[in-house]
Every structure is written in structure tokens, then in C-alpha cells.
PDB file of C-alpha atoms in Angstrom:
ATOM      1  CA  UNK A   1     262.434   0.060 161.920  1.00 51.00           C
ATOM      2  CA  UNK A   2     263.815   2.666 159.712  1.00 58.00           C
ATOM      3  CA  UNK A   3     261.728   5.943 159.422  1.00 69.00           C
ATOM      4  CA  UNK A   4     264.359   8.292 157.612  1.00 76.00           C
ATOM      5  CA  UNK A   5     263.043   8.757 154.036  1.00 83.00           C
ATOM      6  CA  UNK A   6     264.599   6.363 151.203  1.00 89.00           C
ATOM      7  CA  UNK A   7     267.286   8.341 148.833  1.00 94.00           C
ATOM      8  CA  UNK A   8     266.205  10.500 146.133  1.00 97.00           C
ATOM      9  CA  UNK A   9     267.912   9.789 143.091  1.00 97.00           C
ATOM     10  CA  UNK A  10     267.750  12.416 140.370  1.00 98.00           C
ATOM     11  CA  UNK A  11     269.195  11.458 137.091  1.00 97.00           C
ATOM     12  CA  UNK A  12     270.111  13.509 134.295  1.00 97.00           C
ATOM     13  CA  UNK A  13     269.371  11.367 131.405  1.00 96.00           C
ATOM     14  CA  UNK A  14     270.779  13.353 128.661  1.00 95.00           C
ATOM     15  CA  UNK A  15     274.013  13.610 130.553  1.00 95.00           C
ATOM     16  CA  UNK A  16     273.771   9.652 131.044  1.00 95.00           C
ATOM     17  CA  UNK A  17     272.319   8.984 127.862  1.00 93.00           C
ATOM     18  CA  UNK A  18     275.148  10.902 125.898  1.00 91.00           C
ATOM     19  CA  UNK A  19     278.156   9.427 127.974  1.00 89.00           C
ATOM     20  CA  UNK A  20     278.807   6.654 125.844  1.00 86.00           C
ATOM     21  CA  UNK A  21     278.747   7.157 122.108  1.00 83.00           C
ATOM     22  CA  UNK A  22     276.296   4.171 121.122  1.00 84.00           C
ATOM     23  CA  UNK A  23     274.276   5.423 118.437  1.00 85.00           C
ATOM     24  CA  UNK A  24     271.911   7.663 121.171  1.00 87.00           C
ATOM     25  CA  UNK A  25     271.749  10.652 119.091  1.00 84.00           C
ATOM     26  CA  UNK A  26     269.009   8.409 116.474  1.00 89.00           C
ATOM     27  CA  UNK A  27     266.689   8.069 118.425  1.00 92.00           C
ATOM     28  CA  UNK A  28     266.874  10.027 122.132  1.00 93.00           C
ATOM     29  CA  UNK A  29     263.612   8.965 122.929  1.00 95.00           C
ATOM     30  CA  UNK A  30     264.673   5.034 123.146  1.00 94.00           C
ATOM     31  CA  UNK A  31     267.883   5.853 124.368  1.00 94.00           C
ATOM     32  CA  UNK A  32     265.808   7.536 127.180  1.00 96.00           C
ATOM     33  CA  UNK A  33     263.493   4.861 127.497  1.00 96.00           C
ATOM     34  CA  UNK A  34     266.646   1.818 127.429  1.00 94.00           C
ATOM     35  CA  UNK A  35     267.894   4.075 130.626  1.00 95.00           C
ATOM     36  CA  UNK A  36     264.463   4.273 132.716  1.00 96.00           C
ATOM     37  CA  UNK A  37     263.763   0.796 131.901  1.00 95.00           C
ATOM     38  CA  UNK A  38     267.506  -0.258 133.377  1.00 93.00           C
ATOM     39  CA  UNK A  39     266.684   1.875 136.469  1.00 95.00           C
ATOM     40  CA  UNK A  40     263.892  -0.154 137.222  1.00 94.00           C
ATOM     41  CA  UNK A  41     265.238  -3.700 136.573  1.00 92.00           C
ATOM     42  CA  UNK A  42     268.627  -2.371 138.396  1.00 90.00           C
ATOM     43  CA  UNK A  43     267.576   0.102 140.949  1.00 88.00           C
ATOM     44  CA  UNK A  44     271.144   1.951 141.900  1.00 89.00           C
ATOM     45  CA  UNK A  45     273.518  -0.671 142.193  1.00 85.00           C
ATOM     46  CA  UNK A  46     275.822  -1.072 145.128  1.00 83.00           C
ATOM     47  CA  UNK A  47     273.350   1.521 147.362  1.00 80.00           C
ATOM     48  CA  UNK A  48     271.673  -0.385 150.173  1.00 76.00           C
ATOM     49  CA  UNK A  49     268.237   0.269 151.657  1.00 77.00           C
ATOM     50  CA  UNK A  50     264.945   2.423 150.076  1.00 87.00           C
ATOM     51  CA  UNK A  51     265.520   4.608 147.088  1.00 92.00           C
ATOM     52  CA  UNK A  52     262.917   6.534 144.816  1.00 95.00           C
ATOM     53  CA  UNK A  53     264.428   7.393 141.267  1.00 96.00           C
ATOM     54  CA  UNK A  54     263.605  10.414 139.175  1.00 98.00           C
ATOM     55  CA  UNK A  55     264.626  10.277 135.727  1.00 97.00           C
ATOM     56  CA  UNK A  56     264.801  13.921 134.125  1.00 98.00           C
ATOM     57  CA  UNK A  57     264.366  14.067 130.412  1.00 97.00           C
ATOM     58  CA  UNK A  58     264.146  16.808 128.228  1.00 96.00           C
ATOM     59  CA  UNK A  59     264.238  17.565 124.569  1.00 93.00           C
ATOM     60  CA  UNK A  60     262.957  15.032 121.858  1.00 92.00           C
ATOM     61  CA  UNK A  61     263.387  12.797 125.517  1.00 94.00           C
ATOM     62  CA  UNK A  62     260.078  14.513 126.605  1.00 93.00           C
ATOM     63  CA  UNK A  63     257.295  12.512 127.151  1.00 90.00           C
ATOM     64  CA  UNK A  64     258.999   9.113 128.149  1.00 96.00           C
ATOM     65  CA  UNK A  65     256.386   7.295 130.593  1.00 97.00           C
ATOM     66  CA  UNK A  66     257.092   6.779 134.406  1.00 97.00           C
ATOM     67  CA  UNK A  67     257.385   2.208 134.949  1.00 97.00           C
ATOM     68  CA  UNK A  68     257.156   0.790 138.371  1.00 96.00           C
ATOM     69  CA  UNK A  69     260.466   1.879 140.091  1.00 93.00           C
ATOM     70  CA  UNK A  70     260.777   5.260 137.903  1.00 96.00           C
ATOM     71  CA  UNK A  71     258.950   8.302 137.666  1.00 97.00           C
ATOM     72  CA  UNK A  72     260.111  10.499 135.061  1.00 98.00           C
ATOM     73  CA  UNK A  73     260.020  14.161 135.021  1.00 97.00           C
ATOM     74  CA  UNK A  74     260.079  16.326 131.531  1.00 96.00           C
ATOM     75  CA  UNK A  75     261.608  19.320 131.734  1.00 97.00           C
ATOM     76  CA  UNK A  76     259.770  22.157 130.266  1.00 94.00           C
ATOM     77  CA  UNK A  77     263.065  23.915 129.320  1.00 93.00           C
ATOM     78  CA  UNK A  78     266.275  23.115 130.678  1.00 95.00           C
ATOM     79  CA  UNK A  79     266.793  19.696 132.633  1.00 95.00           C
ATOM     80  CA  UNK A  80     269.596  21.259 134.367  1.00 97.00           C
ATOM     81  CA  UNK A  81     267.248  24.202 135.892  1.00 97.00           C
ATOM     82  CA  UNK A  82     265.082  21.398 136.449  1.00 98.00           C
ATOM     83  CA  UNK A  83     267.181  18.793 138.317  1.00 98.00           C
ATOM     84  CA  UNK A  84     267.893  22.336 140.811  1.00 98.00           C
ATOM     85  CA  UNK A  85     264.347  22.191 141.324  1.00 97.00           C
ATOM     86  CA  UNK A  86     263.142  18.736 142.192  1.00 98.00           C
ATOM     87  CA  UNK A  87     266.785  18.823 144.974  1.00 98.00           C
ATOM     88  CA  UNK A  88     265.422  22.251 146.160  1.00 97.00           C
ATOM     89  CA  UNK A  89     261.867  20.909 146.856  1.00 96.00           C
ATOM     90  CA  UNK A  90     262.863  17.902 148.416  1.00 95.00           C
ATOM     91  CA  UNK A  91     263.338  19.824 151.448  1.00 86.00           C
ATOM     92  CA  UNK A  92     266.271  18.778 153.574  1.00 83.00           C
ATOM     93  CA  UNK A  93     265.715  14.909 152.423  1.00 92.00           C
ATOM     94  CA  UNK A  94     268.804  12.611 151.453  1.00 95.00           C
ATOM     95  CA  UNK A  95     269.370  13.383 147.428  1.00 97.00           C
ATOM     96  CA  UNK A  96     271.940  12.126 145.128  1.00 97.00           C
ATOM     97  CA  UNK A  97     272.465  12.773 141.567  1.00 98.00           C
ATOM     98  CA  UNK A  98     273.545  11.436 138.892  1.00 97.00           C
ATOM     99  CA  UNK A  99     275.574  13.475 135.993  1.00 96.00           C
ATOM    100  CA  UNK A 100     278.665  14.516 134.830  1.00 93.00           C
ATOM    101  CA  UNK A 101     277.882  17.905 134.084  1.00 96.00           C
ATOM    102  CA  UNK A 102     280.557  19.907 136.285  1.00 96.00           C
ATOM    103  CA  UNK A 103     277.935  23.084 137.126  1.00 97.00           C
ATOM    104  CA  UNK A 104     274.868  21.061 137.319  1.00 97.00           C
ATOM    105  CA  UNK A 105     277.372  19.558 139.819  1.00 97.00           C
ATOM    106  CA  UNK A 106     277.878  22.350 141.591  1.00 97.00           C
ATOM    107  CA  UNK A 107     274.823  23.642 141.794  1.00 98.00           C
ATOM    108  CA  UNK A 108     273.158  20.522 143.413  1.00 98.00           C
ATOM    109  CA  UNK A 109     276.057  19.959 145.705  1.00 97.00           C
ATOM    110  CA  UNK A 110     275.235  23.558 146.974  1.00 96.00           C
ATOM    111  CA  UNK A 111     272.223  22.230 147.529  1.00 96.00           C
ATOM    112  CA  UNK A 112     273.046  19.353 149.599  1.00 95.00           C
ATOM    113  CA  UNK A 113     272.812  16.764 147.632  1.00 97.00           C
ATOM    114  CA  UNK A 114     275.729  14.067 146.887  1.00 96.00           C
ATOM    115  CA  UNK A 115     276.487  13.359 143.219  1.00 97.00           C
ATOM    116  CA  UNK A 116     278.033  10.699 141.171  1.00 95.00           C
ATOM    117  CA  UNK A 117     278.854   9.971 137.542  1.00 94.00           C
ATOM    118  CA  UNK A 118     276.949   8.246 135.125  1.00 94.00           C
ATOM    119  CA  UNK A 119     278.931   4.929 135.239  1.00 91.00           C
ATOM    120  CA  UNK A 120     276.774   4.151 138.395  1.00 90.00           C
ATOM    121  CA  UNK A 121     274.098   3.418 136.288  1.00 90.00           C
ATOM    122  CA  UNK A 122     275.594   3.257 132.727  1.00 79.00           C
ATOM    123  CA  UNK A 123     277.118  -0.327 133.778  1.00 62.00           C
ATOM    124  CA  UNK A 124     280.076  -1.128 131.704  1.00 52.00           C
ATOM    125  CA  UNK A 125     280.607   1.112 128.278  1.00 45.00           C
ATOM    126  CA  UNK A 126     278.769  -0.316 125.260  1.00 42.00           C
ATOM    127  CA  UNK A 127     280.965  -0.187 122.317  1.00 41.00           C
ATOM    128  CA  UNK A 128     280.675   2.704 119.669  1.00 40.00           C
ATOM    129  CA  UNK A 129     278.520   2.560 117.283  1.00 41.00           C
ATOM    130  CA  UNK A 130     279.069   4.877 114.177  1.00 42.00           C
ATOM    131  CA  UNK A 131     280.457   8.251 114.206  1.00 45.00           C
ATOM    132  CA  UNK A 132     279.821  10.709 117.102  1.00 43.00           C
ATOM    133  CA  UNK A 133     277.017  13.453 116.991  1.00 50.00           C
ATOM    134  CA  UNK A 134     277.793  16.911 115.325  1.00 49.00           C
ATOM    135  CA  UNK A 135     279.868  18.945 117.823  1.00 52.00           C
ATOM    136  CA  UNK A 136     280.258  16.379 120.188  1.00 46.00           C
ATOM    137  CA  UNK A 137     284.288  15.354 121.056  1.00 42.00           C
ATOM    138  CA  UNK A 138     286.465  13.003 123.007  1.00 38.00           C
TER     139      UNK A 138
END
């Protein structure tokens, strides 16, 4: 029997949310809620063996519910600062997570934690749908 604790995976779900240009930016919330409930029907594809997800949200995001398989965590003010937080408490246990955001990135990795891109859990890109938010470029 295995007794090392299963992997923490902390997803940014802003940073996944807004990787694909689908239409996200009408209605964050559902986007938010599409991701969580894919992380519970999914898990984290192509990792074996125990893992415990944390989805991050913040902004109009807040208040999406935890589902068997997810808990969700809204960030009072930054999801970045708060992503730091929940890999600094977990205290030496296995983490990875899951953005794109180069210092978010860093900082975790200083951390300890392992991090991979959003494709891990994005599945294959959905086609675009309608023109991209304000300020946001390829």
C-alpha cells in the first residue's frame, strides 16, 4: 500500500479558461463552471494514481461551487497570490499546477511544485467563437 499523499493539483482557471478564445469572456462564471465540471468527469488525464484538484477562481468566477472530485477556492483578490498560497501551505506535499502564466510559473516552481500548461486539461482547442475580448491578442 501506498501512504505518500495523492497530487495536489492547483488550477488557475482564468489562465485555463482564457486559453482558447471560445466565447469565455460572456459569461466567466459558466466558463468556470464547464472547467470544474470537466475536472471531475476527467480527473488529470494521463497522471496515474490519487490526485485532489483545486480549482482557483476569481473575479465574476467567484462563487463557483466545489462537485465531487473538485473543491474550488475563490480568491479574495488575486488568484495568482492565491495559487502561492494554497502550494505554500501544502507543506512539502507533491503539487502541480496548472497555468500558463510565466511568473505565476515561477513563483510556484520556487516553491516546489511542478507545472504544466493548460492543454492538460483544456483537451483539444474548441474553435473560436466571435471576436476576442478587449485587449486580449494572439
Amino acid at each position: 500500500m501506498d501512504d505518500s499523499p495523492a497530487l495536489l493539483v492547483i488550477v488557475d482557471a482564468a489562465n485555463v479558461v482564457g486559453s482558447v478564445p471560445d466565447g469565455w469572456w460572456r459569461d466567466r462564471r459558466g466558463a468556470a463552471e464547464r472547467l470544474r465540471d470537466r475536472l471531475a468527469a476527467d480527473g488529470l488525464p494521463g497522471r496515474p494514481g490519487p490526485v485532489e484538484i483545486v480549482l482557483v477562481v476569481e473575479g465574476a468566477a467567484r462563487g463557483v461551487e466545489p462537485v465531487p472530485g473538485v473543491r474550488v477556492e475563490s480568491a479574495a483578490g488575486s488568484g495568482d497570490d492565491h495559487i502561492v498560497a494554497v502550494v505554500a501551505r501544502a507543506d512539502g506535499r507533491p503539487c502541480l499546477v496548472v497555468t500558463a502564466d510565466r511568473e505565476l510559473r515561477r513563483r510556484v516552481t520556487e516553491l516546489g511544485a511542478e507545472v504544466t500548461g493548460p492543454r492538460t486539461v483544456r483537451g483539444p482547442a474548441a474553435p473560436a467563437r466571435g471576436p476576442r475580448p478587449p485587449g486580449q491578442h494572439t
